[in-house]
PDB file of C-alpha atoms in Angstrom:
ATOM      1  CA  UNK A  23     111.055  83.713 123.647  1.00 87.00           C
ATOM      2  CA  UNK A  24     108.846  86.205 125.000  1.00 93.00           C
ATOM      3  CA  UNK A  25     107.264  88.553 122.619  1.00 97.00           C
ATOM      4  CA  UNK A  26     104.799  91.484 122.310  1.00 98.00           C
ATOM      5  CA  UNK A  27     102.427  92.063 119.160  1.00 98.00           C
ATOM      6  CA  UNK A  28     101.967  95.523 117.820  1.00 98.00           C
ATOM      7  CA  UNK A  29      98.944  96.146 115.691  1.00 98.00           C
ATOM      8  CA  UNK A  30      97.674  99.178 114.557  1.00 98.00           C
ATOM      9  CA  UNK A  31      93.545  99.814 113.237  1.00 98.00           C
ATOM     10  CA  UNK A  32      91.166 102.444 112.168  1.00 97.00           C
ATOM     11  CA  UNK A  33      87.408 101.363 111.392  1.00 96.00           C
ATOM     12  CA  UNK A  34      88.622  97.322 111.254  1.00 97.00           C
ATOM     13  CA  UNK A  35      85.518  95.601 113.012  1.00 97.00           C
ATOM     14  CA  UNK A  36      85.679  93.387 109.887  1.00 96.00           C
ATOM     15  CA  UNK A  37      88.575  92.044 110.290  1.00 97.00           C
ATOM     16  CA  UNK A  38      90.276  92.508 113.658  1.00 98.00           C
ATOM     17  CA  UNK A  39      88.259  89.783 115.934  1.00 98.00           C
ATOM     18  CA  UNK A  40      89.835  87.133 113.671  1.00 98.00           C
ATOM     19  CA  UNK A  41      93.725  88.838 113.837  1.00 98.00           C
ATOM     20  CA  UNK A  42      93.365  88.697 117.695  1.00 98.00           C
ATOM     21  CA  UNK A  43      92.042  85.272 117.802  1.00 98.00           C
ATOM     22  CA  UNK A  44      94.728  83.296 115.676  1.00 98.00           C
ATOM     23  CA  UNK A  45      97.608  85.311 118.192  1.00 98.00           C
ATOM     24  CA  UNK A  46      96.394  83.359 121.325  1.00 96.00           C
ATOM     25  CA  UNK A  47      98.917  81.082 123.088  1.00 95.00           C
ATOM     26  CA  UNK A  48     101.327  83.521 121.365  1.00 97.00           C
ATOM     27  CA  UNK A  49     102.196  86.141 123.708  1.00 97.00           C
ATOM     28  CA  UNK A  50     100.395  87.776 127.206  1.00 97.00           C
ATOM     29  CA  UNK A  51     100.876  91.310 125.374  1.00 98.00           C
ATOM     30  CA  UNK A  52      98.715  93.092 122.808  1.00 98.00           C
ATOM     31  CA  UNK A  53      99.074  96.671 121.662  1.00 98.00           C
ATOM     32  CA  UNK A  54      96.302  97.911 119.280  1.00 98.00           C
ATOM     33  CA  UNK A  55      97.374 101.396 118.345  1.00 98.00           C
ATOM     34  CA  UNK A  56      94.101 102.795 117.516  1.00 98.00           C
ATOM     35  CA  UNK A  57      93.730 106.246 115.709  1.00 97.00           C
ATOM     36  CA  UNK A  58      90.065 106.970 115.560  1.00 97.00           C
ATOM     37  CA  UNK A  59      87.791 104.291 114.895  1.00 98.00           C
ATOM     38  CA  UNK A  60      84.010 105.271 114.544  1.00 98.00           C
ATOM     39  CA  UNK A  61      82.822 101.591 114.319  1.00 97.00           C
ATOM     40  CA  UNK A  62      83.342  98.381 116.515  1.00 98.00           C
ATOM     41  CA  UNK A  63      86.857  97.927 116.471  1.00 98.00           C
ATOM     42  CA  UNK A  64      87.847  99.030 120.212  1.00 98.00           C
ATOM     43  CA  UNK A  65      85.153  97.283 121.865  1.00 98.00           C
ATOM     44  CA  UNK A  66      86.455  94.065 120.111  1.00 98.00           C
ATOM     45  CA  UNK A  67      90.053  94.842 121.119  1.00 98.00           C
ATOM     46  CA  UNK A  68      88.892  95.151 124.603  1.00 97.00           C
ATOM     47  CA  UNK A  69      87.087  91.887 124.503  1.00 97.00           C
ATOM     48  CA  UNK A  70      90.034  90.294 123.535  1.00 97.00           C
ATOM     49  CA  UNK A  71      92.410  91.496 126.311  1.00 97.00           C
ATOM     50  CA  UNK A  72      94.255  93.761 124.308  1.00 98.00           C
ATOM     51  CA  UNK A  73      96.262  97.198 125.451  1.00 98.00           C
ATOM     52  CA  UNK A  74      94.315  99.825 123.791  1.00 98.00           C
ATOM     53  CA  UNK A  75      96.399 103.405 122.864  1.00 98.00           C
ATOM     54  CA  UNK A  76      93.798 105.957 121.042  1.00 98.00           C
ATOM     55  CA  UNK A  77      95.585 108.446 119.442  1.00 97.00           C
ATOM     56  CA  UNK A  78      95.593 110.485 116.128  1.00 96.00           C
ATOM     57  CA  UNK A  79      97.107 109.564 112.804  1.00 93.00           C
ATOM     58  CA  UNK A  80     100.556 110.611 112.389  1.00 91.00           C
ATOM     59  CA  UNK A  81     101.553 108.116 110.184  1.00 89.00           C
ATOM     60  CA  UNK A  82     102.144 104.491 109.736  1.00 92.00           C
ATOM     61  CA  UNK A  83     105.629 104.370 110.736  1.00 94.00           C
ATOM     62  CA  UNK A  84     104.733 106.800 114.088  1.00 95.00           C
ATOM     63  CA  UNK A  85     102.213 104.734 115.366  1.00 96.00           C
ATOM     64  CA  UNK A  86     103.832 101.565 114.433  1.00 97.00           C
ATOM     65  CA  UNK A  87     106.541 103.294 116.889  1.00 97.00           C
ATOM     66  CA  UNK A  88     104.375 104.346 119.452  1.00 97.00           C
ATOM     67  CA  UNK A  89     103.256 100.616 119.972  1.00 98.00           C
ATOM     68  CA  UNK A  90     106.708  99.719 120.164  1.00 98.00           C
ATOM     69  CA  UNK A  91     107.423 102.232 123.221  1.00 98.00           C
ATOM     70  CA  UNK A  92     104.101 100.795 125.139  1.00 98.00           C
ATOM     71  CA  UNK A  93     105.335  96.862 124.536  1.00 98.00           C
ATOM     72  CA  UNK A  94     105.794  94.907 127.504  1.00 98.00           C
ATOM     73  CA  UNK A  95     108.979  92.804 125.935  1.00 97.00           C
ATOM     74  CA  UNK A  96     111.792  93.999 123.812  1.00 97.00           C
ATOM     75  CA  UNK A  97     110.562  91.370 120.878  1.00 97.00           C
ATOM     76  CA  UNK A  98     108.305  92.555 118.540  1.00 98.00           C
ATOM     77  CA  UNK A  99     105.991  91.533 116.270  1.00 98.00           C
ATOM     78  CA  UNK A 100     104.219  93.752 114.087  1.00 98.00           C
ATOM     79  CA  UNK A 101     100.931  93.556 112.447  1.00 98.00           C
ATOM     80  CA  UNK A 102      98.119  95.196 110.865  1.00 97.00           C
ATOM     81  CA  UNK A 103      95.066  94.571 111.360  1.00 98.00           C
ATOM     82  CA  UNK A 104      93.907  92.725 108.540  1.00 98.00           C
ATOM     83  CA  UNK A 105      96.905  90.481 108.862  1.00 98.00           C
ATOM     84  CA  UNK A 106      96.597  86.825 110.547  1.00 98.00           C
ATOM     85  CA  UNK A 107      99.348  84.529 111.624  1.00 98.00           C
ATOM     86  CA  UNK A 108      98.873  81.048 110.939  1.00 98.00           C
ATOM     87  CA  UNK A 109      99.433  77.991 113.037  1.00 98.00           C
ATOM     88  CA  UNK A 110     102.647  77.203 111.395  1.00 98.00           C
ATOM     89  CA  UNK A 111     104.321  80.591 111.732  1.00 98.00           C
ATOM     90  CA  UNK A 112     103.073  80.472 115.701  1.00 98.00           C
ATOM     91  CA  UNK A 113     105.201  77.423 116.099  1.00 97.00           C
ATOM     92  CA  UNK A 114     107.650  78.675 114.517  1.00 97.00           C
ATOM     93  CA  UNK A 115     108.140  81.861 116.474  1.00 97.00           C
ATOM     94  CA  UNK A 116     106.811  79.643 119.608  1.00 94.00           C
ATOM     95  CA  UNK A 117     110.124  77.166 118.813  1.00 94.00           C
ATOM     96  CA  UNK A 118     112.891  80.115 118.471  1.00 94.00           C
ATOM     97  CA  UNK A 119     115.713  80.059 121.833  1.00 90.00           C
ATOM     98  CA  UNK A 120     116.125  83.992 122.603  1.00 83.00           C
ATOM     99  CA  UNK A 121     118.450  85.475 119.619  1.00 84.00           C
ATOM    100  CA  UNK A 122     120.723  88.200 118.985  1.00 89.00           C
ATOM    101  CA  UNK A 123     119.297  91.709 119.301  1.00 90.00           C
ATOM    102  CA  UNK A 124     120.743  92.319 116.144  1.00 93.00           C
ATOM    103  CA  UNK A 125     118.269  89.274 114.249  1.00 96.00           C
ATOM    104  CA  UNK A 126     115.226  90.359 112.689  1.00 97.00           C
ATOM    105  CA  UNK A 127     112.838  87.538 111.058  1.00 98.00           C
ATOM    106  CA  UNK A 128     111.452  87.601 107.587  1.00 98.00           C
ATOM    107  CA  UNK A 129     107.257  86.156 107.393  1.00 98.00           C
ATOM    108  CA  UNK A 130     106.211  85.149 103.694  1.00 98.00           C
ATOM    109  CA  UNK A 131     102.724  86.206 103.555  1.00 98.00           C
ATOM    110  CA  UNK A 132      99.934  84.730 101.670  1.00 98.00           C
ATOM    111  CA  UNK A 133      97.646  87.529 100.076  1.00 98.00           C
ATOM    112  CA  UNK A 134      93.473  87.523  99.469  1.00 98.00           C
ATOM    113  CA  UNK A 135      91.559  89.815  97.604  1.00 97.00           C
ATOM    114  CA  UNK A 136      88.505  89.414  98.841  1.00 95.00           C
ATOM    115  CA  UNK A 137      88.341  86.252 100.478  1.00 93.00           C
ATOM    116  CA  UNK A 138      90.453  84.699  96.844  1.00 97.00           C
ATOM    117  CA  UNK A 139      94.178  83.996  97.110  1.00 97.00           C
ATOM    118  CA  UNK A 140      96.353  85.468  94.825  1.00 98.00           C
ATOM    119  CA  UNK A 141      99.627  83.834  93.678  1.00 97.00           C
ATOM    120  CA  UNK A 142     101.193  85.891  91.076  1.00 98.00           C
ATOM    121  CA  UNK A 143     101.167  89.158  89.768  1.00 97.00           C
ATOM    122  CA  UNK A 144     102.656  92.535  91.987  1.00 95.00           C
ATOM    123  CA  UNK A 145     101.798  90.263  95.266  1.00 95.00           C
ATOM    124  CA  UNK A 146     103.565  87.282  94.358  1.00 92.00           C
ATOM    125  CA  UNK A 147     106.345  85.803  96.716  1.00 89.00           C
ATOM    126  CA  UNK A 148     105.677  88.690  99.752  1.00 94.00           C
ATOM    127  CA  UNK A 149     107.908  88.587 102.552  1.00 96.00           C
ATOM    128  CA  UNK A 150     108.686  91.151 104.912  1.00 97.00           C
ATOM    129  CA  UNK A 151     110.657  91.501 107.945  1.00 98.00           C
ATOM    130  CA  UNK A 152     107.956  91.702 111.431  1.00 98.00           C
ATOM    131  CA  UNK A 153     109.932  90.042 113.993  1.00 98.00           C
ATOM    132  CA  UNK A 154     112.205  92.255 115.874  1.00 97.00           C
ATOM    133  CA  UNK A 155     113.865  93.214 118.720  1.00 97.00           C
ATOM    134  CA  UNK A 156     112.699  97.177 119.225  1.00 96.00           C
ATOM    135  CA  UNK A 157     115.851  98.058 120.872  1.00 95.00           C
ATOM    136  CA  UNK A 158     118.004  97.386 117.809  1.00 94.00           C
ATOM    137  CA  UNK A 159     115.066  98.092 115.167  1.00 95.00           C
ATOM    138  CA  UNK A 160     112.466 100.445 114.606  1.00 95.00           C
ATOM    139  CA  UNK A 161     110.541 101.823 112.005  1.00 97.00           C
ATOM    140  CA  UNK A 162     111.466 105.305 109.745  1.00 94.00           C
ATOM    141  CA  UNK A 163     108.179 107.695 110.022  1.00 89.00           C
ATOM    142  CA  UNK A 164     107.523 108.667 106.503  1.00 81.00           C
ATOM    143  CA  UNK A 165     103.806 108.869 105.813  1.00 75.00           C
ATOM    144  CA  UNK A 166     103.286 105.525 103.875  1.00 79.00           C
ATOM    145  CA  UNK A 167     105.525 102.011 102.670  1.00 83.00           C
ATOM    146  CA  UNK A 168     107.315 102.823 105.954  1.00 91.00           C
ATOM    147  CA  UNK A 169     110.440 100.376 106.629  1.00 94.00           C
ATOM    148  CA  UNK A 170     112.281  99.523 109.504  1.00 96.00           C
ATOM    149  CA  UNK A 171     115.482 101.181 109.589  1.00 96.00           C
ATOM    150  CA  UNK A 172     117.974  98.134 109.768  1.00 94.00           C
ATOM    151  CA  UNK A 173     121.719  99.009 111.515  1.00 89.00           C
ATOM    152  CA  UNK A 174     124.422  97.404 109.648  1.00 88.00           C
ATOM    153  CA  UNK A 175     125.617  93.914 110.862  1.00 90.00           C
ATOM    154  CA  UNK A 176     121.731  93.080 110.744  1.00 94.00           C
ATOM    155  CA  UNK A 177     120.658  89.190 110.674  1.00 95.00           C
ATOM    156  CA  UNK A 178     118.538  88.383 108.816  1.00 96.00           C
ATOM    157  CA  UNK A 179     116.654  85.038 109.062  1.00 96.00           C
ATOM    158  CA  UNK A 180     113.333  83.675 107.883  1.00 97.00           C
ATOM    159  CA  UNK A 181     110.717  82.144 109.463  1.00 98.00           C
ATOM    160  CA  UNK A 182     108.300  79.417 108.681  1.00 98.00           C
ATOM    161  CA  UNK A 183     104.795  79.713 108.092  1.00 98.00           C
ATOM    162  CA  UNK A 184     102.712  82.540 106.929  1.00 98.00           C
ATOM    163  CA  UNK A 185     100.793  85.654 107.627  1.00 98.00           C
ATOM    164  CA  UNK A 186      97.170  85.367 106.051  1.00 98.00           C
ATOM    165  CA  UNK A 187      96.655  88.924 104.561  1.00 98.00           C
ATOM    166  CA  UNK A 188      93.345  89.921 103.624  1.00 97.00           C
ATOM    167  CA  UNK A 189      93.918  93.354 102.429  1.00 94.00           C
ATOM    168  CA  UNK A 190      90.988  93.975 100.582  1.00 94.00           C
ATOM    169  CA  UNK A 191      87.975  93.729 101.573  1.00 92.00           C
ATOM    170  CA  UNK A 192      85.812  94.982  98.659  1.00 94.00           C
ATOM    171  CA  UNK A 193      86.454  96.893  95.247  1.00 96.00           C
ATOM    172  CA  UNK A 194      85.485 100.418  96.509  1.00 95.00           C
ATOM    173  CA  UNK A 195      87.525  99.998  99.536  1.00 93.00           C
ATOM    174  CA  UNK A 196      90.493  98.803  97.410  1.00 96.00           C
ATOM    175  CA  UNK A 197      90.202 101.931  94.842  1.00 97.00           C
ATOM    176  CA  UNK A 198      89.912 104.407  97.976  1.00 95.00           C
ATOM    177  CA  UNK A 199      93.156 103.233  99.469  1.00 94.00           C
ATOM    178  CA  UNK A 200      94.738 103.011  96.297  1.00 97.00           C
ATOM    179  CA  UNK A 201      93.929 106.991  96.403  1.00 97.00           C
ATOM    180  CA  UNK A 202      95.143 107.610  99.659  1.00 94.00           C
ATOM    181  CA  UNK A 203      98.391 105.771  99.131  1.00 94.00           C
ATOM    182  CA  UNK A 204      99.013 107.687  95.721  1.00 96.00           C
ATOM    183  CA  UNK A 205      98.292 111.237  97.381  1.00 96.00           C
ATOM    184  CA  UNK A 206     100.423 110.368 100.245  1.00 93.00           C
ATOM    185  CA  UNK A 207     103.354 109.263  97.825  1.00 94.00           C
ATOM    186  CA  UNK A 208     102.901 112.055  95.939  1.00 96.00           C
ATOM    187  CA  UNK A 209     103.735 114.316  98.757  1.00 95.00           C
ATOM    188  CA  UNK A 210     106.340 112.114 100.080  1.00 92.00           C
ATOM    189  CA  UNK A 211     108.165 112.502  96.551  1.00 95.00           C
ATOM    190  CA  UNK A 212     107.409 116.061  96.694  1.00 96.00           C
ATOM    191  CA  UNK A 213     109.127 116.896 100.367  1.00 94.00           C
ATOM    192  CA  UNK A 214     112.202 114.710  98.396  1.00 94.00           C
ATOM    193  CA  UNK A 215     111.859 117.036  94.900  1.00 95.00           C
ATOM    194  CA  UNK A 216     111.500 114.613  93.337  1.00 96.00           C
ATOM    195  CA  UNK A 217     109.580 115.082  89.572  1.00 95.00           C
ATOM    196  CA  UNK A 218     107.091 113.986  87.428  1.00 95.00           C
ATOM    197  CA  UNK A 219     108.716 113.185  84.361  1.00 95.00           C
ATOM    198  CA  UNK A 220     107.469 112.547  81.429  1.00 95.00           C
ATOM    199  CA  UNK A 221     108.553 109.029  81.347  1.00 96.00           C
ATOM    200  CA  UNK A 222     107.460 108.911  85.340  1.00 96.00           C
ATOM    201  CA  UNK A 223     104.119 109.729  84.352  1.00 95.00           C
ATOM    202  CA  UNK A 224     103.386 108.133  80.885  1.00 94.00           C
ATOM    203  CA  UNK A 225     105.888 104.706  80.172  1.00 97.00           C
ATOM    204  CA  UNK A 226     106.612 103.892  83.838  1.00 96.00           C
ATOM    205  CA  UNK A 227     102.908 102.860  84.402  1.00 97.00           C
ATOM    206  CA  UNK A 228     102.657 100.965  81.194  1.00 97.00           C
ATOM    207  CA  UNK A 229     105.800  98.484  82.173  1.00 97.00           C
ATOM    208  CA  UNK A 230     104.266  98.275  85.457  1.00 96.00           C
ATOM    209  CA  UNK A 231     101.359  96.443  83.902  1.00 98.00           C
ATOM    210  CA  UNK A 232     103.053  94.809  81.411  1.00 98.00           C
ATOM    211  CA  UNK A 233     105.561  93.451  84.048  1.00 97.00           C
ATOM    212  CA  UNK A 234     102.995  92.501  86.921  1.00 97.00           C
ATOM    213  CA  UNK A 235     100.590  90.831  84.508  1.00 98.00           C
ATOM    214  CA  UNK A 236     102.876  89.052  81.912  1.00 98.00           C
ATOM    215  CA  UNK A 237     105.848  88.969  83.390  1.00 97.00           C
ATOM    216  CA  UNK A 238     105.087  88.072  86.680  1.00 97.00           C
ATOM    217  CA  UNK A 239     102.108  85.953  85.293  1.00 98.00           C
ATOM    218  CA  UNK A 240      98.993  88.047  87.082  1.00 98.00           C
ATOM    219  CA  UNK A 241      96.831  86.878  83.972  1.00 98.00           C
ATOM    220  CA  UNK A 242      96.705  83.641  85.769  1.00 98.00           C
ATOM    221  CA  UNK A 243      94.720  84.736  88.685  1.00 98.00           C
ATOM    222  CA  UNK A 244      91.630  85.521  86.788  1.00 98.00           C
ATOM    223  CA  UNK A 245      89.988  89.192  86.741  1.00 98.00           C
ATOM    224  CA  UNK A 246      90.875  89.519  89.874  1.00 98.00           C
ATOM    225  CA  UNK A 247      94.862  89.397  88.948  1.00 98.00           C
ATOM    226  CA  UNK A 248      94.071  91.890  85.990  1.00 98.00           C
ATOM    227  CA  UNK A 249      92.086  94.384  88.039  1.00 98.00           C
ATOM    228  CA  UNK A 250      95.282  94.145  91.090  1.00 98.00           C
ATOM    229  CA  UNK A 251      97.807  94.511  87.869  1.00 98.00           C
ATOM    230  CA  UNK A 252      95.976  97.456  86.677  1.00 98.00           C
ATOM    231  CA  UNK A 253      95.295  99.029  89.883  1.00 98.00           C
ATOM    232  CA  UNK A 254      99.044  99.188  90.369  1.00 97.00           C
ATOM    233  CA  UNK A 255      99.625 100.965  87.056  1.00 98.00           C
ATOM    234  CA  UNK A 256      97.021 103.256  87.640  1.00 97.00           C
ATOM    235  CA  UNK A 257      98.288 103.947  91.224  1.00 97.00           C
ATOM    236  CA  UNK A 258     101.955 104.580  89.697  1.00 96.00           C
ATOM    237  CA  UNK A 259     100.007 107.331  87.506  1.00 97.00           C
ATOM    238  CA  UNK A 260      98.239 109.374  89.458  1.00 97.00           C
ATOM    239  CA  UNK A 261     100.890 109.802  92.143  1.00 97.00           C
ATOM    240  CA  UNK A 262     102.634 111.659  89.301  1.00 97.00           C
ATOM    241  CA  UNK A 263      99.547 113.400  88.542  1.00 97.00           C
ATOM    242  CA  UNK A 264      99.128 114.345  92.347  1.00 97.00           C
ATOM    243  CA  UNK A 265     102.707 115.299  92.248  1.00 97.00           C
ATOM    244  CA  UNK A 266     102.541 117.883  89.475  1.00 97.00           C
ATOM    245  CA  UNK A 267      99.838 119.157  91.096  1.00 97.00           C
ATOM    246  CA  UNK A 268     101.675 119.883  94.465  1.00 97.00           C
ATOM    247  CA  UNK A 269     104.392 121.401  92.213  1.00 96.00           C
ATOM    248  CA  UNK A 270     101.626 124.137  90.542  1.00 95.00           C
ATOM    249  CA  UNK A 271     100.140 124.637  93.666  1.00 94.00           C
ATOM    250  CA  UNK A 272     103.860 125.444  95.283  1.00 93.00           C
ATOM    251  CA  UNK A 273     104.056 128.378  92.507  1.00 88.00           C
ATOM    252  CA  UNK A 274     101.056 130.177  92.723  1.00 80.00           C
TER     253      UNK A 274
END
C-alpha cells in the first residue's frame, strides 16, 4: 500500500531529524506543514527530501488538513513531529494489501518524558487512530485535541507496533504548553458556552489527580509520574480559570 506521511512542526530542530529518519523505506512522500519556525527545522526537512508547505497557524486540525490536500496518495499517515514510528509498526503498515476506504488504523504509542518512558498514569495504554484514507477521513478544525471526524460504518482496526512519542522535551517546555493548551480550551469551551462551575473548577481537578496517580497507578513512575499527574490537574484548573475570565471580559 502506498502511503503519504503528514507531519506538522514549529521550532522542532530537536526532534524532527530523528522523525524523518525512522520513516525511510516507508513511503516516497513527506509533507511537513510548517507554520513559522525561527530555528533549524526547515533546513532539516529539506535535507531529508521532504515537501515543505510554510504557512501560518490556524490550528492543529487546519494544518493537519492542509497536509492532507498536498499528499501525493489517498493513504495517510499522520504525525507530529516529535512522534517516531518504530520498526515494528513500519512492517506492519509495510505488510497491509490496499483496504477499504472506509478502514482507519489505530497505533499504540509509547510515551517519554524526557528521554524516560512512562507506563501508567494519564498516558497509560495511548492509542490513536493515524492511518487513513483522506478521502473518507479528515480531521475537525477546532483549535486543540482535534479528532478526525469518522463517517458511520467506519473500520476500525489496529496495527502493530508503536509510535515513540517524546513529547516533552524539558520541564519549562512542558509547563508552557500545558498553558497554551489550557487557554486554547478555555476558549474552545467558551465559543460552546460552556461554564466554569464550581465543581468544574474546584473537585474536577482533584479526581483528576487522584484518578491518574492512584487509580491509574502514576505513583509508580517516579517524580516524573507525579509531576505528569499533577500537571494534568493543574491544566484541568486553569482552563476554568481562563474560562471565567473570557466570560468577565465578554461583559464589560
Amino acid at each position: 500500500m502506498k502511503l503519504s506521511v503528514v507531519i506538522i512542526t514549529k521550532n522542532e530542530a530537536h526532534i524532527i531529524g530523528k522523525t524523518l529518519g525512522a520513516l525511510s523505506g516507508l513511503t516516497d512522500d513527506i509533507i511537513v506543514v510548517d507554520s513559522g519556525s525561527t530555528d533549524n527545522t526547515i533546513n532539516i526537512c529539506r535535507s531529508a527530501g521532504a515537501k515543505l508547505i510554510q504557512t501560518t497557524w490556524e490550528g492543529y486540525g487546519f494544518n493537519k488538513n492542509k497536509g492532507n490536500d498536498a499528499a501525493r496518495y489517498d493513504w495517510v499517515l499522520s504525525l507530529d513531529a516529535d512522534e517516531v514510528v518504530d520498526e515494528e509498526l513500519k512492517r506492519s503498515i509495510a505488510a497491509l494489501p490496499e483496504p477499504e476506504a472506509n478502514t482507519v488504523y489505530t497505533i499504540a504509542y509509547k510515551n517519554y518524558f524526557c528521554n524516560k518512558r512512562i507506563r501508567y498514569g494519564v498516558w497509560r495504554k495511548d492509542r490513536h487512530t493515524r492511518l487513513f484514507n483522506r478521502k473518507y477521513v479528515n480531521w475537525n478544525t477546532t483549535e486543540v485535541h482535534e479528532k478526525l471526524i469518522l463517517p458511520q460504518q467506519v473500520k476500525v482496526l489496529p496495527l502493530a507496533g508503536y509510535v515513540q512519542h517524546y513529547t516533552v522535551d524539558s520541564i519549562p517546555d512542558y509547563m508552557h504548553k500545558t498553558m497554551l493548551y489550557a487557554k486554547a480550551g478555555a476558549k474552545q469551551y467558551f465559543l460552546k458556552k460552556k461554564k466554569a462551575s464550581f465543581i468544574k473548577l474546584y473537585v474536577g481537578p482533584t479526581f483528576s489527580f487522584i484518578h491518574a496517580y492512584f487509580i491509574r497507578f502514576g505513583f509508580l513512575d517516579g517524580w516524573e509520574g507525579f509531576l505528569i499527574c499533577k500537571t494534568y490537574a493543574w491544566y484541568s484548573f486553569i482552563k476554568y480559570v481562563f474560562l471565567r475570565e473570557l466570560y468577565k471580559q465578554d461583559k464589560q
